[in-house]
Amino acid sequence: PKLLLALTSCCSGILHRYIPKRRHRAPVIGPRRAAAAAHGSEVKGFKGLQITRHRAGAPAMALPRYLLTLLALTTACRYEEATTYRANKMFFTEYYMYASDEGPFPFTGGESYVLADLRAKLSMKGTRANVTVMAFSTDEELDSIDSIDLCLGNINTVSPREKRKTFAVTGDHPSHLYLKYSVHTAGLQYLALQVCDGGWLSGMELNGVFEFKNPYGFVPGRYFGFLPFEGARCIFFSLFVLYYLCVLCAHSGRLLPLHFLTFIVLLVCVAESAAAFSGYLEQNSTGQPQCCPFPRIVVASMVLELLRRGATRVLLLVVSLGYGLVRPRLRRTEECGVIVLTAAYVTASFFATIAKVKNAADPDFAAGPLVPLMVELPVLLFDLVFLACIYAALVKTMDSLRDSGQTYKLEKFWRLAKVLGGFVFLVSVLNAFIFASREPLSLFNWPHQIYWVQGVSQEVLNVGVIATISVIWQPTEHSRLLVSMQQLNTDEFGDTGLEDSDDGFEMTEKGGIA
C-alpha cells in the first residue's frame, strides 16, 4: 500500500492533463485567422477543439479539471456563427453521434440531427458564387476532406448517410442556407461547406447556427457518460454529507477540529459536483459552449474545483501527520508548512488555469499545449511535493505507532493505506490503458461510447480518498480519548488476565498507567 500510494500523483495527476475531458472551442476561421489562411485551403474545426490534425486516440492537450475545466466538458453541439470566411472549403464535426431513437439508456428515444441554418453574403457587392453544404456520416475518422469535392455536379443529394444542397449566394443581399440531416446510423458525423467558384475570393459573411444534436440533447456523444457520472458523483456526495452530519450530531460533545475540517471538505465536494453537473445539464439542454466566454455556472465549477483539489490534499496530509488520532494538534512548523504549500499550490494552479483560459479564448490559438511549460511546471512540482510530504508523514506516523505498540491506531492507518493503495491501483490500471491507446504505442482505439472514461481517474481517486478518511476518522464516543490516551503495551507489562474493552484495547493517560 505504501508503494502504491507513492504512485498517486504520477499515475493520475500528470496524465490527467492529456485527457480531453474539458475541451475548448476555437473558431474554425475568424477574421484574424482568415488573413493567414491560404486561398483554397481547407480548415477543420473539431467539435470546439483547437484547430488541429490528429487521429483518434492521439494525445491532445486539454484543460485539467482546475476551476471546471474542467476542467467540465468545454465543447458544445450548437455554435452561433457571425464571422467572415476566406477559405473555400471548411468542415465541422462533433465526432460520434447516436442515431435517432437509438440513444444511450435511458434516453433511447428522440431525434438526432445535424443542422446548418445560416445567412450568407459575399463581402463584395455585385459578386456571385455557389455554396454547397453537405452533411454526411463515416465509419472512420477523417483527417481531411481534400479528396471530397462537394461541388461536383452541384446536384442536391439525399441518402441515408448523406445530404447535400447547393445555394446561390451574392454580395447584394443575404441568402438563406438551410440543411437538416437526420442521423439514421450511429457514427462519425460531419458538416462541410464549399464555395464552388471564384466569388469566394472576396470573403463570405456567415451568420447563423450549426447544431449537432443527439437523441438526449446537445452533450457530444463521446462525452455523454460525463452527464450520468457527474450526476452520480453529486448524489453520492450529497448522501454522504447527510450521513456525516448525522454522525456529527450523534457525537456532538466529542468532536475534534479534524471532524469539522472533514465536513467542510465534504461540503466543497458537494458544491463542486453539483456545479459541474448543472453545467452539463445546461449544456445538454441549450447547446451553449462552456467556453468562451465561460457561463457563470462553469466559472463557479472551476473555482470550486480548485478549492476541492487543494482541500483534499490538505486533509490527506494532516491525517497522515497523525492529526486527530495520534496528537491533538500539529507543531507550529508543520502548520506553517501546510499553509505555505497549500497557498503555493493554489496560486500556481490559479495562474496556470488563467493561462489555459486565455489561450482557449484566442482565435489565433492552434494545436499544442494550452499553457507554456514554465507555467504548468510549478503545479506539477507542488503536486509532487504534496505527494512526498503525504508519503513521508504516513510512513513516519505508522513507524512511530508500531514502535510504541499502538496497534489499534496503527490498524486505522493501515486501513487508510490499503484503501488508498486499492484506489491507486485501479487508477493506475486505467491510466495504463490510456497510455497504451496513445502514441507511440497506439495499441487500440477507445470505443466512442466509453471514450469519456479516460477523464474520470482523478474524480474516482478523490471520492475514494474523501470517503476513506471520513469513515475511518469519523466521530465516535472515544474520539477525544484516542488523542489523549495510549493503548497499554502488552509486550511490556505481560498478560494481566484482564479482558479487553469493548474497543479491543485498554487505554492509559500519556505519561502513566491508569
Short mmCIF file of C-alpha atoms in Angstrom, two decimals:
data_model
loop_
_atom_site.label_atom_id
_atom_site.label_comp_id
_atom_site.label_asym_id
_atom_site.label_seq_id
_atom_site.Cartn_x
_atom_site.Cartn_y
_atom_site.Cartn_z
CA PRO A 1 0.00 0.00 0.00
CA LYS A 2 2.83 2.44 0.73
CA LEU A 3 4.38 1.85 -2.67
CA LEU A 4 1.04 2.23 -4.43
CA LEU A 5 0.36 5.43 -2.51
CA ALA A 6 3.58 6.85 -3.92
CA LEU A 7 2.17 6.47 -7.43
CA THR A 8 -0.91 8.63 -6.80
CA SER A 9 0.25 11.83 -8.43
CA CYS A 10 2.36 10.24 -11.13
CA CYS A 11 -0.43 7.93 -12.29
CA SER A 12 -3.36 10.32 -12.18
CA GLY A 13 -2.39 13.96 -11.75
CA ILE A 14 0.18 14.12 -14.54
CA LEU A 15 -1.66 12.03 -17.13
CA HIS A 16 -4.93 13.79 -16.47
CA ARG A 17 -3.60 16.86 -18.21
CA TYR A 18 -3.58 14.96 -21.51
CA ILE A 19 -7.12 13.60 -21.34
CA PRO A 20 -9.55 15.62 -23.48
CA LYS A 21 -12.20 15.80 -20.78
CA ARG A 22 -12.63 19.53 -20.94
CA ARG A 23 -12.08 20.92 -24.37
CA HIS A 24 -12.22 24.48 -25.61
CA ARG A 25 -13.92 25.73 -28.70
CA ALA A 26 -11.88 27.66 -31.22
CA PRO A 27 -13.35 29.34 -34.30
CA VAL A 28 -12.98 27.36 -37.49
CA ILE A 29 -11.92 30.53 -39.27
CA GLY A 30 -12.07 34.02 -37.86
CA PRO A 31 -11.26 37.47 -39.17
CA ARG A 32 -7.69 37.39 -37.86
CA ARG A 33 -7.09 33.76 -38.74
CA ALA A 34 -8.60 34.12 -42.20
CA ALA A 35 -5.90 36.53 -43.31
CA ALA A 36 -3.30 33.87 -42.65
CA ALA A 37 -5.23 31.12 -44.42
CA ALA A 38 -4.21 30.40 -47.96
CA HIS A 39 -6.92 30.81 -50.53
CA GLY A 40 -8.45 27.47 -51.34
CA SER A 41 -7.17 25.91 -48.13
CA GLU A 42 -9.25 23.57 -46.03
CA VAL A 43 -9.77 24.21 -42.35
CA LYS A 44 -11.34 21.84 -39.89
CA GLY A 45 -12.93 22.55 -36.55
CA PHE A 46 -13.03 19.61 -34.17
CA LYS A 47 -16.07 20.00 -32.02
CA GLY A 48 -14.86 23.09 -30.43
CA LEU A 49 -11.27 21.94 -30.10
CA GLN A 50 -8.33 23.92 -31.26
CA ILE A 51 -7.93 23.56 -35.00
CA THR A 52 -5.62 20.63 -35.31
CA ARG A 53 -4.98 17.42 -37.14
CA HIS A 54 -4.81 14.22 -35.18
CA ARG A 55 -6.29 10.81 -35.39
CA ALA A 56 -8.47 9.13 -32.81
CA GLY A 57 -6.55 8.30 -29.67
CA ALA A 58 -3.70 10.69 -30.36
CA PRO A 59 -2.61 12.89 -27.45
CA ALA A 60 -4.43 16.19 -27.29
CA MET A 61 -3.57 18.64 -24.58
CA ALA A 62 -6.69 19.72 -22.74
CA LEU A 63 -7.65 21.63 -19.66
CA PRO A 64 -7.48 19.57 -16.49
CA ARG A 65 -10.31 19.99 -14.00
CA TYR A 66 -8.90 23.05 -12.28
CA LEU A 67 -11.60 25.69 -11.75
CA LEU A 68 -14.09 23.23 -14.06
CA THR A 69 -12.06 22.84 -16.71
CA LEU A 70 -12.72 21.05 -16.09
CA LEU A 71 -11.89 21.45 -16.36
CA ALA A 72 -16.42 20.16 -17.26
CA LEU A 73 -16.60 19.48 -20.93
CA THR A 74 -15.90 22.70 -22.78
CA THR A 75 -17.34 21.63 -26.06
CA ALA A 76 -20.78 22.18 -27.43
CA CYS A 77 -23.00 20.94 -30.20
CA ARG A 78 -24.55 24.29 -31.05
CA TYR A 79 -22.46 27.13 -32.40
CA GLU A 80 -23.62 30.62 -33.25
CA GLU A 81 -21.54 31.99 -36.11
CA ALA A 82 -21.07 35.64 -37.06
CA THR A 83 -17.80 35.94 -38.95
CA THR A 84 -16.22 36.27 -42.37
CA TYR A 85 -14.71 33.19 -44.03
CA ARG A 86 -11.99 33.37 -46.66
CA ALA A 87 -11.32 29.67 -47.07
CA ASN A 88 -13.23 27.97 -49.86
CA LYS A 89 -13.64 24.66 -48.02
CA MET A 90 -14.23 24.01 -44.34
CA PHE A 91 -15.80 21.29 -42.24
CA PHE A 92 -17.06 20.78 -38.71
CA THR A 93 -17.57 17.69 -36.62
CA GLU A 94 -18.72 16.58 -33.20
CA TYR A 95 -17.33 13.12 -33.90
CA TYR A 96 -19.57 10.29 -32.76
CA MET A 97 -23.35 10.78 -32.66
CA TYR A 98 -26.11 8.37 -31.72
CA ALA A 99 -28.81 7.58 -34.27
CA SER A 100 -32.39 8.84 -33.89
CA ASP A 101 -34.39 6.76 -31.37
CA GLU A 102 -31.21 4.80 -30.52
CA GLY A 103 -29.73 6.91 -27.76
CA PRO A 104 -27.97 5.57 -24.65
CA PHE A 105 -30.09 4.27 -21.79
CA PRO A 106 -32.37 5.72 -20.53
CA PHE A 107 -32.62 8.26 -23.39
CA THR A 108 -33.40 5.75 -26.11
CA GLY A 109 -35.97 7.95 -27.87
CA GLY A 110 -35.51 11.29 -29.58
CA GLU A 111 -34.33 12.83 -32.83
CA SER A 112 -30.66 13.04 -33.76
CA TYR A 113 -29.66 15.52 -36.44
CA VAL A 114 -27.03 17.82 -37.93
CA LEU A 115 -28.26 21.32 -38.81
CA ALA A 116 -26.90 24.33 -40.67
CA ASP A 117 -29.14 27.40 -40.55
CA LEU A 118 -27.16 30.33 -41.95
CA ARG A 119 -27.47 33.67 -43.67
CA ALA A 120 -24.63 34.07 -46.19
CA LYS A 121 -23.48 37.11 -48.11
CA LEU A 122 -20.36 37.75 -50.18
CA SER A 123 -18.25 40.63 -48.94
CA MET A 124 -18.01 42.34 -52.35
CA LYS A 125 -21.15 43.71 -53.95
CA GLY A 126 -22.03 42.50 -57.42
CA THR A 127 -20.29 39.15 -57.00
CA ARG A 128 -21.95 35.76 -57.13
CA ALA A 129 -20.98 32.25 -56.03
CA ASN A 130 -22.49 28.84 -55.44
CA VAL A 131 -22.07 27.37 -51.98
CA THR A 132 -22.57 23.67 -51.31
CA VAL A 133 -23.49 22.47 -47.82
CA MET A 134 -23.15 18.77 -47.12
CA ALA A 135 -23.75 16.60 -44.04
CA PHE A 136 -22.58 13.00 -44.06
CA SER A 137 -21.64 10.01 -41.90
CA THR A 138 -18.48 7.89 -41.93
CA ASP A 139 -17.24 4.84 -40.09
CA GLU A 140 -13.62 6.04 -39.95
CA GLU A 141 -12.41 9.40 -38.72
CA LEU A 142 -11.39 11.83 -41.44
CA ASP A 143 -8.14 13.78 -41.21
CA SER A 144 -9.08 15.96 -44.15
CA ILE A 145 -11.67 16.37 -46.88
CA ASP A 146 -9.21 17.20 -49.66
CA SER A 147 -10.44 14.20 -51.63
CA ILE A 148 -14.11 15.22 -51.32
CA ASP A 149 -15.42 17.64 -53.92
CA LEU A 150 -18.72 18.98 -52.64
CA CYS A 151 -19.25 20.98 -55.84
CA LEU A 152 -19.02 18.04 -58.21
CA GLY A 153 -22.06 18.40 -60.43
CA ASN A 154 -23.71 20.79 -57.93
CA ILE A 155 -26.52 18.25 -57.60
CA ASN A 156 -28.63 18.14 -54.44
CA THR A 157 -28.46 14.65 -52.98
CA VAL A 158 -30.24 12.85 -50.17
CA SER A 159 -29.28 9.38 -48.94
CA PRO A 160 -29.36 7.53 -45.58
CA ARG A 161 -25.76 8.64 -44.88
CA GLU A 162 -25.50 11.89 -46.85
CA LYS A 163 -27.41 15.06 -47.61
CA ARG A 164 -26.22 17.87 -49.85
CA LYS A 165 -27.64 21.15 -51.11
CA THR A 166 -26.22 23.92 -53.29
CA PHE A 167 -27.22 27.56 -52.80
CA ALA A 168 -26.66 30.71 -54.86
CA VAL A 169 -25.01 33.46 -52.80
CA THR A 170 -24.47 37.07 -53.86
CA GLY A 171 -22.87 40.17 -52.46
CA ASP A 172 -26.04 42.22 -52.72
CA HIS A 173 -28.27 40.59 -50.11
CA PRO A 174 -28.08 37.67 -47.65
CA SER A 175 -29.05 34.20 -48.86
CA HIS A 176 -30.60 31.58 -46.59
CA LEU A 177 -28.54 28.38 -46.32
CA TYR A 178 -30.54 25.67 -44.59
CA LEU A 179 -29.76 21.97 -44.35
CA LYS A 180 -31.02 19.48 -41.78
CA TYR A 181 -29.66 15.96 -41.87
CA SER A 182 -31.34 13.31 -39.71
CA VAL A 183 -28.87 10.81 -38.31
CA HIS A 184 -30.23 7.34 -39.04
CA THR A 185 -26.98 5.44 -38.45
CA ALA A 186 -24.75 5.97 -35.40
CA GLY A 187 -21.24 7.02 -36.34
CA LEU A 188 -18.99 9.98 -37.08
CA GLN A 189 -20.97 12.92 -38.43
CA TYR A 190 -19.55 15.81 -40.46
CA LEU A 191 -20.86 19.09 -41.80
CA ALA A 192 -18.93 20.65 -44.70
CA LEU A 193 -19.20 23.86 -46.73
CA GLN A 194 -17.51 24.66 -50.02
CA VAL A 195 -17.60 27.73 -52.25
CA CYS A 196 -17.77 26.42 -55.78
CA ASP A 197 -16.39 29.31 -57.85
CA GLY A 198 -14.28 32.45 -57.69
CA GLY A 199 -16.73 34.64 -55.81
CA TRP A 200 -15.35 33.43 -52.51
CA LEU A 201 -12.09 35.33 -53.01
CA SER A 202 -13.73 38.41 -51.57
CA GLY A 203 -14.78 36.59 -48.43
CA MET A 204 -18.17 35.36 -47.28
CA GLU A 205 -20.06 36.61 -44.26
CA LEU A 206 -21.90 33.90 -42.32
CA ASN A 207 -24.47 34.48 -39.60
CA GLY A 208 -26.45 31.66 -38.03
CA VAL A 209 -26.01 28.39 -36.19
CA PHE A 210 -24.51 24.93 -36.60
CA GLU A 211 -26.09 22.21 -34.49
CA PHE A 212 -25.15 18.61 -33.70
CA LYS A 213 -27.95 17.19 -31.56
CA ASN A 214 -28.14 13.67 -30.12
CA PRO A 215 -31.38 11.95 -29.00
CA TYR A 216 -30.81 13.06 -25.40
CA GLY A 217 -29.60 16.59 -26.09
CA PHE A 218 -26.51 18.58 -27.03
CA VAL A 219 -23.75 16.94 -24.98
CA PRO A 220 -21.40 15.31 -27.53
CA GLY A 221 -21.87 11.57 -28.00
CA ARG A 222 -18.33 10.71 -26.94
CA TYR A 223 -18.84 12.55 -23.68
CA PHE A 224 -22.39 11.63 -22.76
CA GLY A 225 -21.02 9.46 -19.96
CA PHE A 226 -19.88 12.53 -18.06
CA LEU A 227 -23.52 13.56 -17.59
CA PRO A 228 -24.59 10.50 -15.53
CA PHE A 229 -21.14 10.27 -13.94
CA GLU A 230 -21.28 13.82 -12.58
CA GLY A 231 -24.88 13.24 -11.51
CA ALA A 232 -23.92 10.08 -9.62
CA ARG A 233 -20.96 11.86 -8.01
CA CYS A 234 -23.23 14.71 -6.90
CA ILE A 235 -25.80 12.30 -5.42
CA PHE A 236 -23.09 10.29 -3.65
CA PHE A 237 -21.51 13.33 -2.01
CA SER A 238 -24.92 14.73 -1.04
CA LEU A 239 -25.97 11.49 0.67
CA PHE A 240 -22.57 11.12 2.28
CA VAL A 241 -22.73 14.64 3.72
CA LEU A 242 -26.14 13.86 5.24
CA TYR A 243 -24.74 10.67 6.77
CA TYR A 244 -21.69 12.51 8.14
CA LEU A 245 -23.87 15.29 9.52
CA CYS A 246 -25.95 12.71 11.43
CA VAL A 247 -22.76 11.22 12.88
CA LEU A 248 -21.57 14.68 13.92
CA CYS A 249 -24.86 15.38 15.66
CA ALA A 250 -24.83 11.99 17.42
CA HIS A 251 -21.38 12.73 18.87
CA SER A 252 -21.61 16.49 19.17
CA GLY A 253 -19.83 16.54 22.53
CA ARG A 254 -16.83 14.52 21.35
CA LEU A 255 -15.86 16.30 18.16
CA LEU A 256 -12.34 17.28 17.14
CA PRO A 257 -11.23 20.05 14.77
CA LEU A 258 -10.40 17.31 12.25
CA HIS A 259 -14.09 16.37 12.05
CA PHE A 260 -15.09 19.94 11.22
CA LEU A 261 -12.31 20.13 8.59
CA THR A 262 -13.57 16.90 7.03
CA PHE A 263 -17.12 18.23 6.97
CA ILE A 264 -16.00 21.45 5.26
CA VAL A 265 -14.14 19.45 2.60
CA LEU A 266 -17.27 17.35 2.02
CA LEU A 267 -19.36 20.50 1.58
CA VAL A 268 -16.89 21.79 -1.02
CA CYS A 269 -17.12 18.44 -2.82
CA VAL A 270 -20.93 18.64 -2.85
CA ALA A 271 -20.89 22.20 -4.19
CA GLU A 272 -18.29 21.39 -6.86
CA SER A 273 -20.01 18.22 -8.09
CA ALA A 274 -23.39 19.99 -8.13
CA ALA A 275 -21.97 22.89 -10.15
CA ALA A 276 -20.29 20.51 -12.62
CA PHE A 277 -23.50 18.50 -13.03
CA SER A 278 -25.53 21.68 -13.51
CA GLY A 279 -23.08 22.80 -16.19
CA TYR A 280 -23.60 19.56 -18.10
CA LEU A 281 -27.36 19.81 -17.75
CA GLU A 282 -27.33 23.37 -19.07
CA GLN A 283 -25.12 22.42 -21.99
CA ASN A 284 -27.27 19.39 -22.77
CA SER A 285 -30.48 21.43 -22.87
CA THR A 286 -29.21 24.58 -24.64
CA GLY A 287 -26.08 23.51 -26.50
CA GLN A 288 -24.27 26.56 -25.13
CA PRO A 289 -20.48 26.13 -25.32
CA GLN A 290 -18.78 26.04 -21.94
CA CYS A 291 -16.06 28.28 -23.33
CA CYS A 292 -15.51 31.03 -24.32
CA PRO A 293 -16.70 33.20 -22.63
CA PHE A 294 -17.45 30.95 -19.69
CA PRO A 295 -21.03 30.75 -18.41
CA ARG A 296 -21.42 31.61 -14.76
CA ILE A 297 -22.08 28.02 -13.72
CA VAL A 298 -18.84 26.95 -15.40
CA VAL A 299 -16.87 29.68 -13.62
CA ALA A 300 -18.36 28.57 -10.29
CA SER A 301 -17.47 24.96 -11.04
CA MET A 302 -13.92 25.94 -11.96
CA VAL A 303 -13.41 27.85 -8.71
CA LEU A 304 -14.87 25.07 -6.61
CA GLU A 305 -12.76 22.52 -8.48
CA LEU A 306 -9.61 24.35 -7.48
CA LEU A 307 -10.76 24.60 -3.85
CA ARG A 308 -11.63 20.90 -3.77
CA ARG A 309 -8.26 19.85 -5.10
CA GLY A 310 -6.44 21.95 -2.53
CA ALA A 311 -8.70 20.97 0.38
CA THR A 312 -8.41 17.25 -0.38
CA ARG A 313 -4.62 17.42 -0.39
CA VAL A 314 -4.59 19.33 2.90
CA LEU A 315 -6.93 16.85 4.57
CA LEU A 316 -4.91 13.84 3.46
CA LEU A 317 -1.65 15.49 4.57
CA VAL A 318 -2.80 16.46 8.08
CA VAL A 319 -4.31 13.00 8.62
CA SER A 320 -1.02 11.41 7.53
CA LEU A 321 0.76 13.61 10.08
CA GLY A 322 -1.35 11.97 12.80
CA TYR A 323 -3.63 14.93 13.46
CA GLY A 324 -6.88 13.90 15.15
CA LEU A 325 -5.78 10.43 16.22
CA VAL A 326 -2.15 10.41 17.33
CA ARG A 327 -1.90 14.01 18.53
CA PRO A 328 -4.40 16.79 19.18
CA ARG A 329 -2.60 19.45 17.14
CA LEU A 330 0.25 19.91 14.72
CA ARG A 331 3.52 21.57 15.56
CA ARG A 332 3.84 25.21 14.59
CA THR A 333 6.39 24.40 11.88
CA GLU A 334 4.04 21.78 10.42
CA GLU A 335 1.11 24.19 10.41
CA CYS A 336 3.18 26.83 8.64
CA GLY A 337 4.45 24.26 6.14
CA VAL A 338 0.93 23.08 5.28
CA ILE A 339 -0.30 26.66 4.89
CA VAL A 340 2.62 27.72 2.69
CA LEU A 341 2.44 24.60 0.50
CA THR A 342 -1.32 24.93 0.05
CA ALA A 343 -1.08 28.62 -0.81
CA ALA A 344 1.70 27.92 -3.32
CA TYR A 345 -0.24 25.07 -4.94
CA VAL A 346 -3.49 27.05 -5.21
CA THR A 347 -1.68 30.12 -6.57
CA ALA A 348 0.22 28.11 -9.19
CA SER A 349 -2.95 26.29 -10.22
CA PHE A 350 -4.83 29.58 -10.49
CA PHE A 351 -2.28 31.19 -12.82
CA ALA A 352 -1.98 28.01 -14.89
CA THR A 353 -5.75 27.96 -15.32
CA ILE A 354 -5.83 31.63 -16.28
CA ALA A 355 -3.24 30.91 -18.96
CA LYS A 356 -5.31 27.98 -20.27
CA VAL A 357 -8.46 30.08 -20.38
CA LYS A 358 -6.64 32.90 -22.20
CA ASN A 359 -5.24 30.55 -24.83
CA ALA A 360 -8.55 28.76 -25.26
CA ALA A 361 -10.33 32.04 -25.96
CA ASP A 362 -7.72 33.17 -28.50
CA PRO A 363 -8.92 32.69 -32.11
CA ASP A 364 -5.29 32.53 -33.25
CA PHE A 365 -4.54 29.68 -30.86
CA ALA A 366 -3.87 26.42 -32.71
CA ALA A 367 -2.82 22.93 -31.73
CA GLY A 368 -0.35 22.36 -28.91
CA PRO A 369 -0.22 22.79 -25.14
CA LEU A 370 -2.83 25.13 -23.74
CA VAL A 371 -0.29 26.61 -21.37
CA PRO A 372 3.51 27.13 -21.53
CA LEU A 373 5.59 24.54 -19.72
CA MET A 374 7.05 27.11 -17.34
CA VAL A 375 3.53 27.97 -16.14
CA GLU A 376 2.40 24.35 -15.84
CA LEU A 377 5.62 23.12 -14.22
CA PRO A 378 5.03 24.74 -10.78
CA VAL A 379 1.66 22.96 -10.50
CA LEU A 380 3.31 19.63 -11.17
CA LEU A 381 6.14 20.49 -8.78
CA PHE A 382 3.80 21.33 -5.89
CA ASP A 383 1.75 18.21 -6.67
CA LEU A 384 4.89 16.13 -6.25
CA VAL A 385 5.81 18.00 -3.04
CA PHE A 386 2.36 17.21 -1.63
CA LEU A 387 2.84 13.58 -2.61
CA ALA A 388 6.25 13.36 -0.99
CA CYS A 389 5.03 15.01 2.22
CA ILE A 390 1.98 12.74 2.46
CA TYR A 391 4.04 9.63 1.85
CA ALA A 392 6.79 10.61 4.31
CA ALA A 393 4.29 11.64 7.01
CA LEU A 394 2.27 8.44 6.66
CA VAL A 395 5.34 6.21 6.86
CA LYS A 396 6.73 8.12 9.87
CA THR A 397 3.41 8.03 11.73
CA MET A 398 2.94 4.30 11.13
CA ASP A 399 6.51 3.50 12.20
CA SER A 400 6.06 5.54 15.38
CA LEU A 401 2.83 3.72 16.25
CA ARG A 402 4.41 0.35 15.56
CA ASP A 403 7.42 1.09 17.77
CA SER A 404 5.21 2.25 20.66
CA GLY A 405 2.87 -0.74 20.40
CA GLN A 406 -0.20 1.33 19.46
CA THR A 407 -1.74 -1.44 17.40
CA TYR A 408 -5.28 -0.05 17.45
CA LYS A 409 -4.26 3.31 15.98
CA LEU A 410 -1.81 1.61 13.64
CA GLU A 411 -4.64 -0.53 12.24
CA LYS A 412 -6.55 2.61 11.26
CA PHE A 413 -3.60 3.93 9.30
CA TRP A 414 -3.11 0.53 7.67
CA ARG A 415 -6.74 0.60 6.58
CA LEU A 416 -6.19 4.05 5.09
CA ALA A 417 -3.04 2.93 3.28
CA LYS A 418 -4.69 -0.24 1.94
CA VAL A 419 -7.80 1.53 0.66
CA LEU A 420 -5.73 4.27 -0.93
CA GLY A 421 -3.49 1.63 -2.44
CA GLY A 422 -6.51 -0.15 -3.90
CA PHE A 423 -7.87 3.02 -5.50
CA VAL A 424 -4.43 4.00 -6.79
CA PHE A 425 -4.07 0.52 -8.30
CA LEU A 426 -7.38 0.84 -10.13
CA VAL A 427 -6.46 4.33 -11.37
CA SER A 428 -3.03 3.06 -12.44
CA VAL A 429 -4.61 0.26 -14.47
CA LEU A 430 -6.94 2.74 -16.16
CA ASN A 431 -4.05 5.07 -16.94
CA ALA A 432 -2.02 2.15 -18.30
CA PHE A 433 -4.81 1.52 -20.80
CA ILE A 434 -4.85 5.22 -21.64
CA PHE A 435 -1.10 5.25 -22.30
CA ALA A 436 -1.42 2.09 -24.39
CA SER A 437 -4.05 3.75 -26.60
CA ARG A 438 -1.93 6.81 -27.30
CA GLU A 439 1.07 7.39 -29.49
CA PRO A 440 3.62 5.98 -29.88
CA LEU A 441 2.06 2.68 -28.74
CA SER A 442 -1.45 3.12 -30.19
CA LEU A 443 -2.34 -0.47 -29.33
CA PHE A 444 -6.09 0.13 -29.59
CA ASN A 445 -8.75 2.80 -30.01
CA TRP A 446 -11.29 3.54 -27.32
CA PRO A 447 -14.88 2.79 -28.31
CA HIS A 448 -16.79 6.02 -28.72
CA GLN A 449 -19.38 5.02 -26.10
CA ILE A 450 -16.75 4.75 -23.32
CA TYR A 451 -14.29 7.35 -24.58
CA TRP A 452 -15.20 9.57 -21.61
CA VAL A 453 -13.80 7.03 -19.11
CA GLN A 454 -10.32 8.41 -19.80
CA GLY A 455 -11.23 11.59 -17.93
CA VAL A 456 -12.56 10.29 -14.61
CA SER A 457 -9.47 8.87 -12.89
CA GLN A 458 -8.88 11.86 -10.61
CA GLU A 459 -12.55 12.07 -9.65
CA VAL A 460 -12.62 8.35 -8.74
CA LEU A 461 -9.46 8.74 -6.67
CA ASN A 462 -10.87 11.83 -4.96
CA VAL A 463 -14.07 10.03 -4.00
CA GLY A 464 -12.02 7.16 -2.57
CA VAL A 465 -9.76 9.43 -0.51
CA ILE A 466 -12.58 11.55 0.94
CA ALA A 467 -14.83 8.60 1.76
CA THR A 468 -12.00 6.61 3.35
CA ILE A 469 -10.82 9.43 5.62
CA SER A 470 -14.38 10.36 6.56
CA VAL A 471 -15.30 6.80 7.58
CA ILE A 472 -12.08 5.79 9.35
CA TRP A 473 -11.76 9.09 11.23
CA GLN A 474 -15.47 9.63 11.83
CA PRO A 475 -16.58 10.78 15.32
CA THR A 476 -17.07 8.06 17.94
CA GLU A 477 -17.61 8.01 21.68
CA HIS A 478 -13.83 7.61 22.14
CA SER A 479 -12.74 10.31 19.67
CA ARG A 480 -11.24 12.62 22.30
CA LEU A 481 -9.82 9.75 24.35
CA LEU A 482 -7.93 8.33 21.38
CA VAL A 483 -5.95 11.54 21.03
CA SER A 484 -5.03 11.97 24.70
CA MET A 485 -4.59 8.33 25.76
CA GLN A 486 -2.44 5.41 24.70
CA GLN A 487 -3.03 1.72 24.34
CA LEU A 488 -1.39 -0.49 27.01
CA ASN A 489 1.70 -2.19 25.66
CA THR A 490 1.07 -5.87 26.44
CA ASP A 491 4.57 -6.80 25.37
CA GLU A 492 5.98 -4.65 28.19
CA PHE A 493 3.57 -5.49 31.04
CA GLY A 494 2.66 -9.06 30.12
CA ASP A 495 -0.75 -10.67 30.24
CA THR A 496 -2.70 -9.33 33.21
CA GLY A 497 -5.61 -11.67 32.73
CA LEU A 498 -7.94 -8.72 32.15
CA GLU A 499 -10.46 -8.88 29.34
CA ASP A 500 -10.19 -6.39 26.51
CA SER A 501 -12.53 -3.45 26.50
CA ASP A 502 -15.36 -3.14 24.02
CA ASP A 503 -13.00 -1.45 21.58
CA GLY A 504 -10.45 -4.25 21.89
CA PHE A 505 -7.87 -2.30 23.88
CA GLU A 506 -7.11 -0.81 27.31
CA MET A 507 -6.13 2.84 27.47
CA THR A 508 -3.91 4.85 29.76
CA GLU A 509 -3.23 8.54 30.01
CA LYS A 510 0.02 9.60 28.41
CA GLY A 511 2.79 9.62 30.98
CA GLY A 512 1.40 6.94 33.30
CA ILE A 513 -0.82 3.92 33.78
CA ALA A 514 -4.46 4.47 34.66
#
